[in-house]
Structures are given as C-alpha cells and as structure tokens.
Amino acid sequence: MSTTPTSTATETGTSRRNFLKAAGLTGAAFALGFSSADSFASPVLNLSGQPGMGLPESVELNPYILIDKSGRITLMNPRPEIGQGTYQSIPALIAEELEVSLDKVTIRQTGGETKYGGMWSQAVGGSGSVRGGYMQMRKVGASAREMLRQAASQQWAVPIEECMAENATIVHKPSGKKLTYGQLAEVAAKLPVPKEPALKDPKQFSMLGKPMPRPDVPLKVTGQATFGIDAKVPGMVYASIERCPVLGSKLVSFDASKSLKVKGVQKAVKIERVVGKNRYEGVAIIADNYWAALQGRKALSVTWDHNQFDTFNSASFENKLRDLAKTDGVQGHNTGDFEKSFADAPNKVEAFYETPMVSHSTMEPMNALAHYKPDGKVELWVSSQGGDLVRGDVAKVLNVKPDDITVHILFNGGGFGRRITQDFATEAATLSKTIGKPVKVIWTREDDTQLGPFRPMTFSAMRGALSADGKAVALQHKVISPSIDATMNETYDKTKADDTMLEGTGDQKYEIPNLNTRYVHADIHVPLTYWRSVTSSTLAFSHECFIDEMAQKAGQDPLAFRMSMLTKDSDSKRVLTKLKEVSGWDNPLPAGKGRGIAQWEFFAGLSAQVVEVSKNKTGGITVDKVYCVIDLGTVVNPDTVKAQIEGSIAMALTAATKDGITFENGQAVQKNFDANRMLRINEMPTVEVHILAEGGPTIKGVGEPGLPPFAPALANAVFAATGKRIRKLPFDLEKV
Amino acid sequence: MALVKLTINNQPHTIDVDPEMPLLWAIRDVVGLTGTKFGCGIAQCGACTVHLDGAPIRSCSYPASAAAGHKITTIEGLSKNADHPVQKAWIEHQVPQCGYCQSGQIMSAVALLKQNPKPSEEDIDTAMQGNICRCGTYERIRKAIHSASTEMASAPKMPKSTPKIGKR
Ligand code: FES
Ligand code: FES
C-alpha cells in the first residue's frame, strides 16, 4: 500500500471557502462547510496501491474536484465503498455534470475531513449515499463546469454561451478553439462559485441511468484493491486481542509468560474495547506478524470474572420475550380504535412470530491499522463505513482533537452496518498509543462471530380482524425485543416507543382503518446494532406473513387481498401491479410448487418480491426463483441496483434459513462459518430484477430495500407449496 | 524458526518463519502479497485460495513449509494485465461487490476450468461451493465461468511449431 505526497492547495479567496454554501450544500449533512486550513493537510490514500500517484500542483476547483496542469482530474468520493458501488456512482454524479468520462479520472476517498461536512457527511448507511447525493454531487460537478466555461470565455473574450464543455475540454463552438480543463483550472479556481449552476437535462446524460462498469472491478479481480486488512506502514506490528466471549466479563488477571516465549511475540498489554456505552477488557498480544500474535494469544492464560453473565442463554431469553408479549408495552403508531374494532369484528386472526439474532459476518474480518505519533497526532488506515465516524470515535475514546486525526478509508470487504461501529479502530489507536508503534489489529473470524454487535431478534404478536365480507378492518403489530439504542446509549428512554424497533410497521400503505403498533422493551447486555435494512429485516417477516394469514382467513388470493387494501394511488400499488405482471402471478404452477409474495416500504425505500419454491422429492424445499420489483424514481446505475438486489436476497436467505446467533453459558455458540453457515453458490436462486424508475425528483435507496420482503415471500411460498406456516426464523429448508 | 524456500508466481523467496505458519500469512505478512485474503482460518470460506502446482488449496490451513518446492500461484500471478479469460469474464459480468472474496473465487474458477473446460451448472456448484461470497455474487460467478469457458474454447491455440503449408 502506498500513501501519496501532500499538496498544499493554494488559498484562492472566499470563493472556494464559500463553495459548499454556494452549491447549496449547507443542509444538515453539510453544516460545517469548508476550512482551508486542513485543505489537503492529509495525504490521500491510493486505493489501488499503485505508487507514484501523488497530486502535485493540483488546483482545487472545489473540495471534490482537483485538476493538475497536465489535465489530470481527481474526484473525491465521500462515501466509502463497501461493495454497494459508491466508488462509481458518486463520482459519476460529479463527472456527468463536469463532462468528463469516469475512466479518465482518478477517484480518491475522503477521510472524514471537516471540509466535506459534519458527522455522516462521509459515512454510508441507510441506503443514503446516492439518494442523498444525487442533487448535491451533480451541483458540485456543474458549478465547476460553469467556472471552467467562464474561464475560457474570459480568455478568448467571447460570450460564455459559445463555450461548451465536453470531454474535459472547453470548446469555442464558432471557431473550434479548445482549452483543456488542465489549462483552465488555475484561472477557473479564482472565479466566484455560481450559486445555482444549470444542471443537465437527464435526457442528455451519458452515464447516469445507464449500466456502467465499476472502476473498482479491475482492481478487485487482480488482487490490487487495497482493503483495510492490506494496509502497511513501516515499523508496524500486528496484534490479536483475547477478549472474553462471555460478554460483560471483567478481566481479573492474565499471565503472558508463555505467550512471550512464542517467537515473534513482543508484548502483551491490557486493552479496552469500546462499543457505544459498553466497555470490554481484553489482552492484546503484539507480534512481528499476525500468525505469531495468534500463537501468543493461544498461549495466554486469562482469569475472567463473568459476573453472572455466564448464565445468559438464548432459550431463557426467548422465554422472557414470550412472557413480555403479554404486557401492553408503549404505543407507536395509532389510527382508529384497534381494540374496539377487533372486539366487534366477526373474523379474527392471531399469530406470534419469532426471529433470531444474527451476525454481520463481512468477509473481511474487523481490523484497523493505527499510528499514534509522538506529537499526539493519530493516523489510521481502515475499512470503515465512515471516515467521519472513525474520527469522531477515536477523538472521543483517546481524547484527541478530531483535526489531529487522519483517516485513510480503504475498500471495505463488506459493511452491512457492522462497520458503523468503530470499536476496531479505537482498539488499534489505543494500542498504538500504549506501545508507541503503528499497530494493526486483526480480529479472527471467531472474534468477529462471537463478539457482536449483533442484529437484534424481534418477536411479534400480531392480531388482525376482518369484516364479514373479508375486508381487513383492524391490525395490531406488537414488537417485543431488545433495543439497539438501549444497548448503545446511556440516555435510552424506556417510556417512549422505540421507532427503530418498530421500523416500518406503521408505514405500509395498506388502507386498514384501525392500525395500532406497540413496543415492549426487553433488557439485554449483549451489544446490538444496525444490520442491513435494520429492523425491517425482521419486522417485514412477521408483518407480511401475517397479512397472508389474514388473506387466507378472508379466503382471498394473497396478492388480490393486498391490492384490495390499496385502492388509492401509491408507489406500493404500482410496485405490486408490476410484480403481478412480471412474475406471472396468475399463471398456475405445477403441483409441488408454490409462490409467495411480500412487499415492504420503510425509510430506505420500497421493493416487493415473489418467491417460487418447489418441494423436493426427498423432502425439503428448494428456492427456485425470485422476482423483485424495486421502486426508485430515479436510477443512477441499474447494474449496481441489480447486484444489490441479488446480494440482499442472498443475505436474507442466509438469515432466514441458516443458523443465526444463539447464546449458551453467556457466549455465542457459533464461532466460525462451520456453525454460522452462510449461503453457498449451490443454494443461490435465480433472481430477476425490475426497476421502476421513470425519472423525476423522487430517488429512493438501493442497498437495503431488496432485503425485507424476501423472508416473508419465502415463508408465504412455503405455505403455498406445503400448507405449512413458518412463524419462526431461522427454519431449515431441508426439514420443512 | 526455519528457512523456507517458496516459489510464488515464479519468483523465489526464502523466508525465515515458524514452519507451522500457514502459507496464507507467509504470503501476506512475510512476502507481502496481499491479494490473497483471510476470511476464516479454518478452510471454510475459500478467501485464501491459491494454487499449488495448479491445484486450488486453502492457504490458511496449509503450512508454509509444506509448500516448499512447489509452484505457488496467487491472484497476482494469474496475469500481467488482468487479461486472464477468467478475469476478463469477471469484468464483463461485473462480478465483484465488496470484492474481498473474489481473489479466492477467481483462483477456484481458474482451477475448475483447467480441469474441466466445459463445466455444467452442477460442476460449477460443486467446484465453487467452498468459496463463500457474503455479498451474494453467486449468479454472476456462474455466468462468468460459462463466459470464460466459451472464450477459452474459442481462443486460437498457439501452434506448438509452425505448421507446414503444402499441397494436399
Ligand atoms: S481463510 Fe482459508 S478458507 Fe477461509
Ligand atoms: S464480493 Fe463481497 S464477499 Fe464476495
């Protein structure tokens, strides 16, 4: 891995300083604006590990666009690449308006610098990168393009209308004269930033809306892409940390004498892991190479005080949740009068649904390389979902000023929400401070699987009522679960309904006159966090399976029943209408096959799926095919969208039918991929994706919406094929 | 510690390591080639797949000392310009998402095609089952293997010697 030399951008007056403001980037996400002081104070990391890619003499047209005299263009991507395609989609938004082709630019990742905005301006989560940046990043490109046109028109003393931008060049149309962006950059950078630069008509787009190749793909098929785990700096050492798998245990003492005899082991030091409000003690083995660190760790003897946490197990916690289901909890959403209409209704349905805790299991285990330097400055190289998040957490835990922290965000070998928590980064930084050397901490797969934070399980008590003519008149969704917020923050308020844990339950477009959602909180000491599509990943299962149960009670086809509750125009209605058509819903399936449907709308977006399954001759079920319709409004890269749906379905199928995380004697039973099994190639169904994107101002998320409808559509398909209701996840496809 | 002589991508390396050190860590930490990845350490995920004399092995569970005297190929040694037919097919189908598993996937696919130039869906499922992709790129992997297979079959083979051109 190489870092690149620093270029100090020349100060060009207030025009650029006000850039973010002028470009309308002063919303909440961009509140801090741009400080010239730290402009390129940090070297920019080269994600492809190629040497000699510095930025000498670059002119900064705005914080996202750098152009050097030879015409080389660098675009800064604020959104870490975790597999979701932001390394292409975000620069493409800038490049489209700037009129440069993406294969002619260098893409660099920002590292949480304040000039790009406040917290979450450089993080990925909530399927928010493209939909959040769609207008902002285009304005970034458009305003730079306008400055370059202006510069050319001044140079040639011709009207700006005659100066057109194309292919990184301004062309004077009447005379055919040309100046490259490289020739114009210095002058352009001194011009005022246009307040409302004209944006291209989407009809003129050359990249946006079309399936475009991703520039990271060639790097990833040659082993050249640099992930956090690949980072190297001179003099660095490796660390593996022994932490108690019984979460909550305290370190009493340790004896590292045997560890220190392992060749290559340098030291053993106490270290604290910080996860939100939680602190976990551990012992780090520092060594010349990672293998030696692992051997040293094996030789370590540690005494833990489990403090009764070793009595915790999933079976009794689940019983506790079932007991708690009898309590009322706190009200979330309410329309009409559920209790009255339920009591009065002629037909009632009740059901209880259960889902498991699961791990994120990114393919790249958690890791970070940190160097706490003698002058108190900290530099980190890390796979993380946000450079700003790393800065914020390292600043807090080590009590360092954010501006003294330089972060290099590398390619993430998966995120799925796990890399929103920066415990691995603060561990590395703390260790480096303790030992005075750059140190790379790498978690083992066992650490990664057992230590969390995990996706919470949710249990759901569902009640529904139908009128005599089979119309849904009342629905109650009561969620009983531990809470992400409660396990992370001291300030959790148990008297309020937890919106995250009720996610989406009050937001479906079904016209049910009496709708009530409730939340019953269950305390847990295990750290919990966001997992791709957050609580929708479990609540869609209970909600949409229950809608099927109501349809059955009403004696109606599951899709027709849903459509009967969608009389008004809505995106959900359009999505289901399209899905009906593309999935051939009305064509009968041969005996032994079944199909199920589900849809889900939540903060990240909306999709609906039909899953087709068949009964195996030897018993069990095979998932044959999945049809997905995703509603986007506007699409940036349809091929990336397709990939995200395929990935979401693989992940949802794993969570629905594999192992999940269960606890016995205070620790996760599953340690590695042998017991915490992941979907493999032979189990992957065919996926057919349809994107609804008719253009216009609406733009919805991509990374998560493909996940929630899958499990309920699958369970509903299993019912259609076998008559068996699946109300508890995970379930074994072989044993249905 | 012991001196271990490895030949990686046709380059000789003499390294001084614990003979039990898995080949994975010798390749990554000692030799410094980081294209080969660590995923599980117990031969369950395939992220660490390299070739030993052309056959795929899980380098996380293979002692470096046992690889001495054999020809080791890593992702970096597959081609100079990302132009191995499997790499080209991976680009054509835009297979990688996060990309972390893909070195291992590609090494497994190359080994499969070498041994079975026209694999069926079932052959692919069997040969590639040891490689987990958490991002779920499996459908594209299947398509890319079929493309590479077609491309390799149609690519003109270099004749061993100049054929004689004469009258029949
Ligand atoms: S790291 Fe070797 S198989 Fe997983
Ligand atoms: S591409 Fe991410 S694990 Fe395979």
mmCIF file of C-alpha atoms in Angstrom, chain A residues 250 272-280 393 396 421 483-494 521 523-528:
data_model
loop_
_atom_site.group_PDB
_atom_site.id
_atom_site.type_symbol
_atom_site.label_atom_id
_atom_site.label_comp_id
_atom_site.label_asym_id
_atom_site.label_seq_id
_atom_site.Cartn_x
_atom_site.Cartn_y
_atom_site.Cartn_z
ATOM 1 C CA LYS A 250 -14.229 -8.388 33.709
ATOM 2 C CA GLU A 272 -10.267 -1.829 26.301
ATOM 3 C CA ARG A 273 -12.836 -2.249 23.549
ATOM 4 C CA VAL A 274 -15.488 0.462 23.394
ATOM 5 C CA VAL A 275 -18.876 -0.264 21.818
ATOM 6 C CA GLY A 276 -21.270 2.588 22.471
ATOM 7 C CA LYS A 277 -21.749 2.715 26.242
ATOM 8 C CA ASN A 278 -20.133 -0.713 26.681
ATOM 9 C CA ARG A 279 -16.541 -1.320 27.739
ATOM 10 C CA TYR A 280 -14.901 -4.730 27.366
ATOM 11 C CA ASP A 393 -14.928 7.864 17.910
ATOM 12 C CA LYS A 396 -13.725 10.622 21.960
ATOM 13 C CA THR A 421 -19.392 0.820 14.940
ATOM 14 C CA SER A 483 -33.265 -2.383 21.508
ATOM 15 C CA ILE A 484 -30.223 -1.235 19.557
ATOM 16 C CA ASP A 485 -30.423 2.201 21.077
ATOM 17 C CA ALA A 486 -30.711 0.854 24.636
ATOM 18 C CA THR A 487 -27.612 -1.329 24.307
ATOM 19 C CA MET A 488 -25.567 1.519 22.840
ATOM 20 C CA ASN A 489 -26.660 4.682 24.662
ATOM 21 C CA GLU A 490 -26.987 5.657 28.314
ATOM 22 C CA THR A 491 -29.802 8.028 27.510
ATOM 23 C CA TYR A 492 -32.313 5.435 26.340
ATOM 24 C CA ASP A 493 -35.858 6.302 27.373
ATOM 25 C CA LYS A 494 -37.961 3.241 28.058
ATOM 26 C CA HIS A 521 -38.742 -3.454 25.545
ATOM 27 C CA ASP A 523 -33.283 -5.550 28.545
ATOM 28 C CA ILE A 524 -30.186 -7.306 27.285
ATOM 29 C CA HIS A 525 -26.470 -6.836 27.981
ATOM 30 C CA VAL A 526 -25.377 -8.017 24.527
ATOM 31 C CA PRO A 527 -24.398 -5.126 22.213
ATOM 32 C CA LEU A 528 -26.729 -4.716 19.237
#
